């Protein structure tokens, strides 16, 4: 699967952004989708994930209640709605996909994870 992330940009603290991840192919429904983020000098960290059916989600504690992940099966797209953004949310955000069992959600990255190219989110104070 090929992934194309978009929607990053510059926003003030407290603002909102919506990231999108467009997936190629009709196998979109077989993949769990997720978002990770990375700042220079630090490891890529998990942000949010959604199961292939959309029925299960998982969030990092740092973004719980502020971010929401969803997927549009008809458009082969996953979204990350980010609200109440903080300067510490500044990072390059990567969408991810992995073949998952029913109900499974991505929690960590592994060799079976597909990645998009990343989109930069900058939150100013």
Short mmCIF file of N, CA, C and O in Angstrom, two decimals:
data_model
loop_
_atom_site.label_atom_id
_atom_site.label_comp_id
_atom_site.label_asym_id
_atom_site.label_seq_id
_atom_site.Cartn_x
_atom_site.Cartn_y
_atom_site.Cartn_z
N UNK A 1 0.85 -1.18 0.00
CA UNK A 1 0.00 0.00 0.00
C UNK A 1 0.88 1.24 0.00
O UNK A 1 1.94 1.25 0.64
N UNK A 2 0.48 2.26 -0.74
CA UNK A 2 1.20 3.53 -0.75
C UNK A 2 0.37 4.57 -0.03
O UNK A 2 -0.85 4.61 -0.17
N UNK A 3 1.04 5.39 0.77
CA UNK A 3 0.36 6.36 1.61
C UNK A 3 0.84 7.77 1.29
O UNK A 3 2.04 7.99 1.10
N UNK A 4 -0.10 8.70 1.23
CA UNK A 4 0.21 10.11 0.96
C UNK A 4 -0.40 10.96 2.05
O UNK A 4 -1.63 11.07 2.12
N UNK A 5 0.44 11.55 2.89
CA UNK A 5 -0.04 12.39 3.98
C UNK A 5 -0.11 13.84 3.56
O UNK A 5 0.70 14.31 2.75
N UNK A 6 -1.08 14.56 4.12
CA UNK A 6 -1.23 15.98 3.83
C UNK A 6 -1.92 16.67 4.99
O UNK A 6 -2.45 16.00 5.89
N UNK A 7 -1.93 18.00 4.96
CA UNK A 7 -2.68 18.76 5.94
C UNK A 7 -1.86 19.46 7.00
O UNK A 7 -2.41 20.20 7.82
N UNK A 8 -0.56 19.25 7.01
CA UNK A 8 0.27 19.91 8.00
C UNK A 8 0.37 21.41 7.73
O UNK A 8 -0.05 21.89 6.68
N UNK A 9 0.91 22.13 8.69
CA UNK A 9 1.07 23.56 8.53
C UNK A 9 1.41 24.23 9.83
O UNK A 9 1.74 23.57 10.82
N UNK A 10 1.32 25.55 9.83
CA UNK A 10 1.62 26.35 11.00
C UNK A 10 0.31 26.80 11.65
O UNK A 10 -0.59 27.31 10.96
N UNK A 11 0.21 26.61 12.95
CA UNK A 11 -1.00 26.98 13.67
C UNK A 11 -0.60 27.51 15.04
O UNK A 11 0.44 27.11 15.59
N UNK A 12 -1.39 28.40 15.57
CA UNK A 12 -1.13 28.92 16.91
C UNK A 12 -1.59 27.93 17.97
O UNK A 12 -2.50 27.13 17.73
N UNK A 13 -0.99 28.02 19.12
CA UNK A 13 -1.40 27.17 20.23
C UNK A 13 -2.88 27.35 20.50
O UNK A 13 -3.41 28.47 20.48
N UNK A 14 -3.55 26.24 20.74
CA UNK A 14 -5.00 26.26 20.94
C UNK A 14 -5.80 26.04 19.67
O UNK A 14 -7.01 25.82 19.72
N UNK A 15 -5.13 26.10 18.55
CA UNK A 15 -5.80 25.94 17.27
C UNK A 15 -5.98 24.49 16.88
O UNK A 15 -5.69 23.57 17.66
N UNK A 16 -6.47 24.30 15.65
CA UNK A 16 -6.78 22.95 15.16
C UNK A 16 -6.20 22.74 13.77
O UNK A 16 -6.01 23.69 13.00
N UNK A 17 -5.93 21.49 13.46
CA UNK A 17 -5.52 21.06 12.13
C UNK A 17 -6.10 19.69 11.87
O UNK A 17 -6.32 18.91 12.80
N UNK A 18 -6.28 19.39 10.59
CA UNK A 18 -6.76 18.07 10.21
C UNK A 18 -5.79 17.48 9.21
O UNK A 18 -5.59 18.03 8.12
N UNK A 19 -5.19 16.38 9.59
CA UNK A 19 -4.28 15.66 8.71
C UNK A 19 -5.05 14.58 7.96
O UNK A 19 -6.00 13.99 8.51
N UNK A 20 -4.63 14.33 6.74
CA UNK A 20 -5.24 13.28 5.94
C UNK A 20 -4.17 12.34 5.42
O UNK A 20 -3.04 12.75 5.17
N UNK A 21 -4.55 11.09 5.25
CA UNK A 21 -3.65 10.08 4.72
C UNK A 21 -4.42 9.30 3.67
O UNK A 21 -5.33 8.54 3.99
N UNK A 22 -4.05 9.51 2.42
CA UNK A 22 -4.70 8.82 1.31
C UNK A 22 -3.94 7.56 0.98
O UNK A 22 -2.72 7.59 0.77
N UNK A 23 -4.65 6.45 0.91
CA UNK A 23 -4.03 5.16 0.62
C UNK A 23 -4.39 4.70 -0.78
O UNK A 23 -5.50 4.94 -1.27
N UNK A 24 -3.44 4.06 -1.42
CA UNK A 24 -3.68 3.54 -2.76
C UNK A 24 -4.29 2.15 -2.67
O UNK A 24 -4.12 1.45 -1.68
N UNK A 25 -5.01 1.76 -3.70
CA UNK A 25 -5.46 0.38 -3.79
C UNK A 25 -6.76 0.09 -3.07
O UNK A 25 -7.17 0.80 -2.16
N UNK A 26 -7.37 -0.99 -3.51
CA UNK A 26 -8.66 -1.37 -2.96
C UNK A 26 -8.53 -2.22 -1.71
O UNK A 26 -9.53 -2.68 -1.18
N UNK A 27 -7.29 -2.42 -1.24
CA UNK A 27 -7.09 -3.22 -0.04
C UNK A 27 -7.09 -2.37 1.22
O UNK A 27 -6.72 -2.84 2.28
N UNK A 28 -7.51 -1.11 1.10
CA UNK A 28 -7.51 -0.19 2.24
C UNK A 28 -8.21 -0.81 3.44
O UNK A 28 -7.77 -0.66 4.58
N UNK A 29 -9.28 -1.51 3.20
CA UNK A 29 -10.07 -2.08 4.28
C UNK A 29 -9.40 -3.21 5.04
O UNK A 29 -9.92 -3.65 6.06
N UNK A 30 -8.27 -3.67 4.58
CA UNK A 30 -7.56 -4.74 5.28
C UNK A 30 -6.46 -4.20 6.20
O UNK A 30 -5.83 -4.98 6.90
N UNK A 31 -6.26 -2.89 6.17
CA UNK A 31 -5.18 -2.29 6.94
C UNK A 31 -5.69 -1.50 8.14
O UNK A 31 -6.62 -0.71 8.01
N UNK A 32 -5.06 -1.72 9.28
CA UNK A 32 -5.20 -0.78 10.36
C UNK A 32 -4.38 0.45 10.02
O UNK A 32 -3.32 0.34 9.39
N UNK A 33 -4.86 1.61 10.41
CA UNK A 33 -4.17 2.86 10.08
C UNK A 33 -3.73 3.56 11.36
O UNK A 33 -4.35 3.38 12.43
N UNK A 34 -2.69 4.34 11.25
CA UNK A 34 -2.23 5.05 12.44
C UNK A 34 -1.44 6.29 12.09
O UNK A 34 -1.13 6.54 10.92
N UNK A 35 -1.13 7.04 13.12
CA UNK A 35 -0.28 8.23 12.98
C UNK A 35 0.82 8.18 14.04
O UNK A 35 0.57 7.82 15.19
N UNK A 36 2.01 8.53 13.61
CA UNK A 36 3.16 8.67 14.49
C UNK A 36 3.73 10.07 14.26
O UNK A 36 3.41 10.73 13.27
N UNK A 37 4.58 10.50 15.16
CA UNK A 37 5.24 11.80 14.96
C UNK A 37 6.68 11.73 15.44
O UNK A 37 7.04 10.87 16.26
N UNK A 38 7.48 12.63 14.90
CA UNK A 38 8.90 12.62 15.23
C UNK A 38 9.45 14.04 15.21
O UNK A 38 9.15 14.82 14.30
N UNK A 39 10.25 14.33 16.22
CA UNK A 39 10.99 15.59 16.26
C UNK A 39 12.47 15.26 16.10
O UNK A 39 12.90 14.14 16.45
N UNK A 40 13.26 16.20 15.60
CA UNK A 40 14.69 15.92 15.39
C UNK A 40 15.37 15.45 16.67
O UNK A 40 15.17 16.02 17.74
N UNK A 41 16.14 14.39 16.53
CA UNK A 41 16.90 13.88 17.67
C UNK A 41 16.14 12.94 18.57
O UNK A 41 16.69 12.43 19.55
N UNK A 42 14.86 12.72 18.24
CA UNK A 42 14.06 11.82 19.07
C UNK A 42 13.48 10.69 18.23
O UNK A 42 13.37 10.81 17.01
N UNK A 43 13.12 9.62 18.90
CA UNK A 43 12.52 8.48 18.20
C UNK A 43 11.11 8.83 17.75
O UNK A 43 10.44 9.68 18.34
N UNK A 44 10.68 8.14 16.71
CA UNK A 44 9.30 8.29 16.25
C UNK A 44 8.37 7.75 17.31
O UNK A 44 8.58 6.65 17.83
N UNK A 45 7.33 8.49 17.63
CA UNK A 45 6.42 8.05 18.69
C UNK A 45 5.00 7.89 18.17
O UNK A 45 4.55 8.61 17.28
N UNK A 46 4.33 6.95 18.77
CA UNK A 46 2.95 6.65 18.43
C UNK A 46 2.04 7.80 18.85
O UNK A 46 2.21 8.38 19.92
N UNK A 47 1.04 8.09 18.00
CA UNK A 47 0.06 9.14 18.31
C UNK A 47 -1.35 8.56 18.40
O UNK A 47 -2.02 8.71 19.42
N UNK A 48 -1.79 7.90 17.34
CA UNK A 48 -3.17 7.39 17.32
C UNK A 48 -3.28 6.29 16.28
O UNK A 48 -2.49 6.22 15.34
N UNK A 49 -4.28 5.43 16.46
CA UNK A 49 -4.50 4.34 15.51
C UNK A 49 -5.98 3.99 15.47
O UNK A 49 -6.72 4.23 16.42
N UNK A 50 -6.36 3.39 14.34
CA UNK A 50 -7.75 2.96 14.16
C UNK A 50 -7.73 1.59 13.48
O UNK A 50 -6.89 1.33 12.61
N UNK A 51 -8.65 0.74 13.88
CA UNK A 51 -8.70 -0.61 13.31
C UNK A 51 -9.19 -0.58 11.87
O UNK A 51 -9.71 0.44 11.41
N UNK A 52 -9.07 -1.70 11.18
CA UNK A 52 -9.45 -1.72 9.77
C UNK A 52 -10.95 -1.50 9.58
O UNK A 52 -11.38 -1.00 8.54
N UNK A 53 -11.74 -1.84 10.58
CA UNK A 53 -13.18 -1.62 10.48
C UNK A 53 -13.57 -0.21 10.94
O UNK A 53 -14.67 0.26 10.67
N UNK A 54 -12.68 0.43 11.66
CA UNK A 54 -12.99 1.74 12.24
C UNK A 54 -13.66 1.64 13.60
O UNK A 54 -13.93 2.66 14.23
N UNK A 55 -13.87 0.44 14.08
CA UNK A 55 -14.59 0.26 15.32
C UNK A 55 -13.76 0.40 16.58
O UNK A 55 -14.29 0.56 17.67
N UNK A 56 -12.43 0.33 16.42
CA UNK A 56 -11.54 0.45 17.58
C UNK A 56 -10.51 1.53 17.31
O UNK A 56 -10.01 1.66 16.19
N UNK A 57 -10.20 2.28 18.35
CA UNK A 57 -9.17 3.32 18.25
C UNK A 57 -8.24 3.24 19.46
O UNK A 57 -8.59 2.64 20.49
N UNK A 58 -7.09 3.85 19.31
CA UNK A 58 -6.10 3.88 20.38
C UNK A 58 -5.35 5.19 20.29
O UNK A 58 -5.05 5.65 19.18
N UNK A 59 -5.06 5.81 21.43
CA UNK A 59 -4.39 7.10 21.46
C UNK A 59 -3.26 7.11 22.48
O UNK A 59 -3.35 6.47 23.53
N UNK A 60 -2.25 7.87 22.17
CA UNK A 60 -1.22 8.14 23.18
C UNK A 60 -1.83 9.02 24.26
O UNK A 60 -2.71 9.85 23.98
N UNK A 61 -1.38 8.85 25.48
CA UNK A 61 -1.93 9.63 26.59
C UNK A 61 -1.78 11.13 26.35
O UNK A 61 -2.62 11.92 26.77
N UNK A 62 -0.71 11.51 25.68
CA UNK A 62 -0.43 12.93 25.48
C UNK A 62 -1.43 13.62 24.55
O UNK A 62 -1.51 14.86 24.53
N UNK A 63 -2.17 12.85 23.76
CA UNK A 63 -3.10 13.46 22.80
C UNK A 63 -4.54 13.06 23.05
O UNK A 63 -5.46 13.57 22.39
N UNK A 64 -4.74 12.16 23.99
CA UNK A 64 -6.10 11.71 24.29
C UNK A 64 -6.97 12.90 24.65
O UNK A 64 -6.55 13.81 25.35
N UNK A 65 -8.17 12.91 24.18
CA UNK A 65 -9.16 13.98 24.41
C UNK A 65 -8.90 15.23 23.59
O UNK A 65 -9.69 16.18 23.65
N UNK A 66 -7.79 15.25 22.83
CA UNK A 66 -7.52 16.40 21.96
C UNK A 66 -7.50 15.99 20.49
O UNK A 66 -7.86 16.80 19.63
N UNK A 67 -7.06 14.78 20.21
CA UNK A 67 -6.97 14.30 18.83
C UNK A 67 -8.02 13.23 18.59
O UNK A 67 -8.39 12.48 19.51
N UNK A 68 -8.45 13.12 17.35
CA UNK A 68 -9.42 12.10 16.98
C UNK A 68 -9.05 11.52 15.63
O UNK A 68 -8.86 12.24 14.65
N UNK A 69 -8.96 10.19 15.57
CA UNK A 69 -8.63 9.52 14.32
C UNK A 69 -9.90 8.92 13.73
O UNK A 69 -10.77 8.44 14.46
N UNK A 70 -9.99 8.97 12.42
CA UNK A 70 -11.14 8.39 11.72
C UNK A 70 -10.69 7.87 10.36
O UNK A 70 -9.56 8.11 9.95
N UNK A 71 -11.58 7.15 9.70
CA UNK A 71 -11.27 6.68 8.37
C UNK A 71 -12.51 6.71 7.50
O UNK A 71 -13.63 6.51 7.98
N UNK A 72 -12.27 7.01 6.23
CA UNK A 72 -13.34 7.06 5.23
C UNK A 72 -13.08 5.92 4.25
O UNK A 72 -12.21 6.01 3.39
N UNK A 73 -13.86 4.87 4.38
CA UNK A 73 -13.62 3.67 3.57
C UNK A 73 -13.85 3.94 2.09
O UNK A 73 -13.16 3.39 1.24
N UNK A 74 -14.82 4.79 1.79
CA UNK A 74 -15.15 5.06 0.39
C UNK A 74 -14.04 5.82 -0.32
O UNK A 74 -13.85 5.70 -1.53
N UNK A 75 -13.30 6.64 0.45
CA UNK A 75 -12.25 7.47 -0.15
C UNK A 75 -10.86 6.95 0.17
O UNK A 75 -9.86 7.59 -0.17
N UNK A 76 -10.75 5.77 0.80
CA UNK A 76 -9.45 5.17 1.13
C UNK A 76 -8.57 6.17 1.88
O UNK A 76 -7.38 6.29 1.61
N UNK A 77 -9.15 6.86 2.83
CA UNK A 77 -8.44 7.93 3.53
C UNK A 77 -8.63 7.83 5.03
O UNK A 77 -9.73 7.50 5.49
N UNK A 78 -7.58 8.11 5.76
CA UNK A 78 -7.64 8.23 7.21
C UNK A 78 -7.36 9.67 7.58
O UNK A 78 -6.61 10.37 6.89
N UNK A 79 -7.97 10.11 8.67
CA UNK A 79 -7.81 11.49 9.10
C UNK A 79 -7.37 11.53 10.56
O UNK A 79 -7.71 10.65 11.35
N UNK A 80 -6.66 12.59 10.89
CA UNK A 80 -6.33 12.88 12.28
C UNK A 80 -6.76 14.31 12.55
O UNK A 80 -6.13 15.26 12.06
N UNK A 81 -7.83 14.46 13.29
CA UNK A 81 -8.31 15.79 13.69
C UNK A 81 -7.60 16.16 14.99
O UNK A 81 -7.74 15.48 16.00
N UNK A 82 -6.85 17.27 14.93
CA UNK A 82 -6.07 17.70 16.08
C UNK A 82 -6.63 19.02 16.59
O UNK A 82 -6.75 19.99 15.82
N UNK A 83 -6.97 19.06 17.86
CA UNK A 83 -7.54 20.26 18.47
C UNK A 83 -6.73 20.62 19.71
O UNK A 83 -5.97 19.81 20.22
N UNK A 84 -6.94 21.83 20.19
CA UNK A 84 -6.23 22.32 21.38
C UNK A 84 -4.74 22.06 21.26
O UNK A 84 -4.10 21.55 22.19
N UNK A 85 -4.20 22.40 20.12
CA UNK A 85 -2.80 22.09 19.85
C UNK A 85 -1.86 22.85 20.77
O UNK A 85 -2.13 24.00 21.16
N UNK A 86 -0.76 22.19 21.12
CA UNK A 86 0.24 22.75 22.01
C UNK A 86 1.58 22.83 21.27
O UNK A 86 1.82 22.05 20.34
N UNK A 87 2.46 23.71 21.69
CA UNK A 87 3.78 23.77 21.05
C UNK A 87 4.50 22.42 21.05
O UNK A 87 5.22 22.11 20.10
N UNK A 88 4.28 21.63 22.08
CA UNK A 88 4.94 20.32 22.14
C UNK A 88 4.37 19.31 21.14
O UNK A 88 4.89 18.21 21.01
N UNK A 89 3.30 19.67 20.45
CA UNK A 89 2.78 18.82 19.38
C UNK A 89 3.54 19.05 18.06
O UNK A 89 3.32 18.34 17.08
N UNK A 90 4.41 20.04 18.05
CA UNK A 90 5.20 20.31 16.86
C UNK A 90 6.07 19.11 16.50
O UNK A 90 6.82 18.60 17.33
N UNK A 91 5.93 18.63 15.27
CA UNK A 91 6.65 17.45 14.83
C UNK A 91 6.32 17.18 13.36
O UNK A 91 5.41 17.80 12.80
N UNK A 92 7.06 16.26 12.78
CA UNK A 92 6.66 15.70 11.48
C UNK A 92 5.75 14.52 11.79
O UNK A 92 6.12 13.63 12.55
N UNK A 93 4.58 14.54 11.19
CA UNK A 93 3.59 13.49 11.42
C UNK A 93 3.59 12.52 10.25
O UNK A 93 3.52 12.94 9.08
N UNK A 94 3.65 11.25 10.57
CA UNK A 94 3.68 10.20 9.56
C UNK A 94 2.45 9.31 9.70
O UNK A 94 2.11 8.89 10.81
N UNK A 95 1.80 9.05 8.58
CA UNK A 95 0.73 8.07 8.64
C UNK A 95 1.33 6.69 8.41
O UNK A 95 2.37 6.53 7.78
N UNK A 96 0.64 5.71 8.96
CA UNK A 96 1.14 4.34 8.93
C UNK A 96 0.00 3.39 8.63
O UNK A 96 -1.16 3.67 8.95
N UNK A 97 0.35 2.26 8.05
CA UNK A 97 -0.64 1.23 7.76
C UNK A 97 -0.01 -0.13 8.01
O UNK A 97 1.19 -0.33 7.79
N UNK A 98 -0.80 -1.05 8.47
CA UNK A 98 -0.33 -2.41 8.71
C UNK A 98 -1.50 -3.36 8.58
O UNK A 98 -2.61 -3.05 9.03
N UNK A 99 -1.25 -4.50 7.97
CA UNK A 99 -2.27 -5.55 7.91
C UNK A 99 -2.58 -5.99 9.34
O UNK A 99 -1.68 -6.32 10.11
N UNK A 100 -3.87 -5.96 9.68
CA UNK A 100 -4.25 -6.24 11.07
C UNK A 100 -5.39 -7.25 11.11
O UNK A 100 -6.22 -7.33 10.20
N UNK A 101 -5.47 -7.96 12.20
CA UNK A 101 -6.60 -8.83 12.46
C UNK A 101 -7.81 -7.95 12.81
O UNK A 101 -7.68 -6.76 13.09
N UNK A 102 -8.99 -8.56 12.81
CA UNK A 102 -10.20 -7.82 13.14
C UNK A 102 -10.07 -7.22 14.54
O UNK A 102 -9.72 -7.91 15.50
N UNK A 103 -10.33 -5.91 14.63
CA UNK A 103 -10.28 -5.23 15.92
C UNK A 103 -8.90 -4.79 16.35
O UNK A 103 -8.75 -4.05 17.32
N UNK A 104 -7.88 -5.22 15.66
CA UNK A 104 -6.51 -4.87 16.05
C UNK A 104 -6.18 -3.43 15.68
O UNK A 104 -6.65 -2.91 14.67
N UNK A 105 -5.38 -2.78 16.51
CA UNK A 105 -4.94 -1.43 16.25
C UNK A 105 -3.43 -1.36 16.39
O UNK A 105 -2.83 -2.07 17.20
N UNK A 106 -2.82 -0.50 15.60
CA UNK A 106 -1.38 -0.29 15.67
C UNK A 106 -1.04 0.37 17.01
O UNK A 106 -1.70 1.32 17.42
N UNK A 107 -0.02 -0.14 17.67
CA UNK A 107 0.44 0.47 18.91
C UNK A 107 1.91 0.86 18.84
O UNK A 107 2.35 1.78 19.50
N UNK A 108 2.65 0.10 18.06
CA UNK A 108 4.06 0.39 17.87
C UNK A 108 4.40 0.17 16.41
O UNK A 108 3.66 -0.48 15.68
N UNK A 109 5.54 0.71 16.00
CA UNK A 109 6.00 0.50 14.65
C UNK A 109 6.79 -0.80 14.58
O UNK A 109 7.46 -1.17 15.55
N UNK A 110 6.70 -1.48 13.45
CA UNK A 110 7.53 -2.65 13.27
C UNK A 110 7.88 -2.79 11.78
O UNK A 110 7.53 -1.92 10.97
N UNK A 111 8.55 -3.86 11.45
CA UNK A 111 9.02 -4.04 10.07
C UNK A 111 7.88 -4.22 9.08
O UNK A 111 8.08 -4.12 7.88
N UNK A 112 6.69 -4.51 9.58
CA UNK A 112 5.54 -4.72 8.70
C UNK A 112 4.70 -3.46 8.51
O UNK A 112 3.63 -3.51 7.92
N UNK A 113 5.19 -2.35 9.02
CA UNK A 113 4.46 -1.09 8.93
C UNK A 113 4.83 -0.34 7.66
O UNK A 113 6.01 -0.20 7.34
N UNK A 114 3.81 0.12 6.94
CA UNK A 114 4.02 0.97 5.78
C UNK A 114 3.92 2.43 6.22
O UNK A 114 3.11 2.76 7.09
N UNK A 115 4.72 3.28 5.57
CA UNK A 115 4.78 4.68 5.98
C UNK A 115 4.47 5.63 4.85
O UNK A 115 4.85 5.39 3.70
N UNK A 116 3.82 6.74 5.19
CA UNK A 116 3.70 7.86 4.27
C UNK A 116 4.93 8.73 4.39
O UNK A 116 5.83 8.46 5.20
N UNK A 117 4.95 9.83 3.64
CA UNK A 117 6.17 10.64 3.55
C UNK A 117 6.31 11.65 4.68
O UNK A 117 7.36 12.24 4.81
N UNK A 118 5.31 11.87 5.49
CA UNK A 118 5.39 12.81 6.59
C UNK A 118 4.89 14.19 6.21
O UNK A 118 5.07 14.65 5.08
N UNK A 119 4.26 14.84 7.17
CA UNK A 119 3.79 16.21 6.98
C UNK A 119 4.10 17.00 8.25
O UNK A 119 3.88 16.52 9.35
N UNK A 120 4.65 18.19 8.09
CA UNK A 120 5.13 18.97 9.22
C UNK A 120 4.01 19.77 9.86
O UNK A 120 3.28 20.50 9.19
N UNK A 121 3.91 19.63 11.17
CA UNK A 121 2.97 20.41 11.96
C UNK A 121 3.79 21.29 12.90
O UNK A 121 4.61 20.77 13.68
N UNK A 122 3.58 22.59 12.83
CA UNK A 122 4.28 23.53 13.70
C UNK A 122 3.25 24.32 14.50
O UNK A 122 2.36 24.95 13.92
N UNK A 123 3.38 24.25 15.81
CA UNK A 123 2.45 24.95 16.70
C UNK A 123 3.22 26.06 17.40
O UNK A 123 4.16 25.78 18.15
N UNK A 124 2.84 27.28 17.16
CA UNK A 124 3.53 28.42 17.75
C UNK A 124 2.87 28.82 19.07
O UNK A 124 1.66 28.68 19.24
N UNK A 125 3.69 29.32 19.98
CA UNK A 125 3.16 29.70 21.30
C UNK A 125 2.71 31.15 21.32
O UNK A 125 2.93 31.90 20.40
#
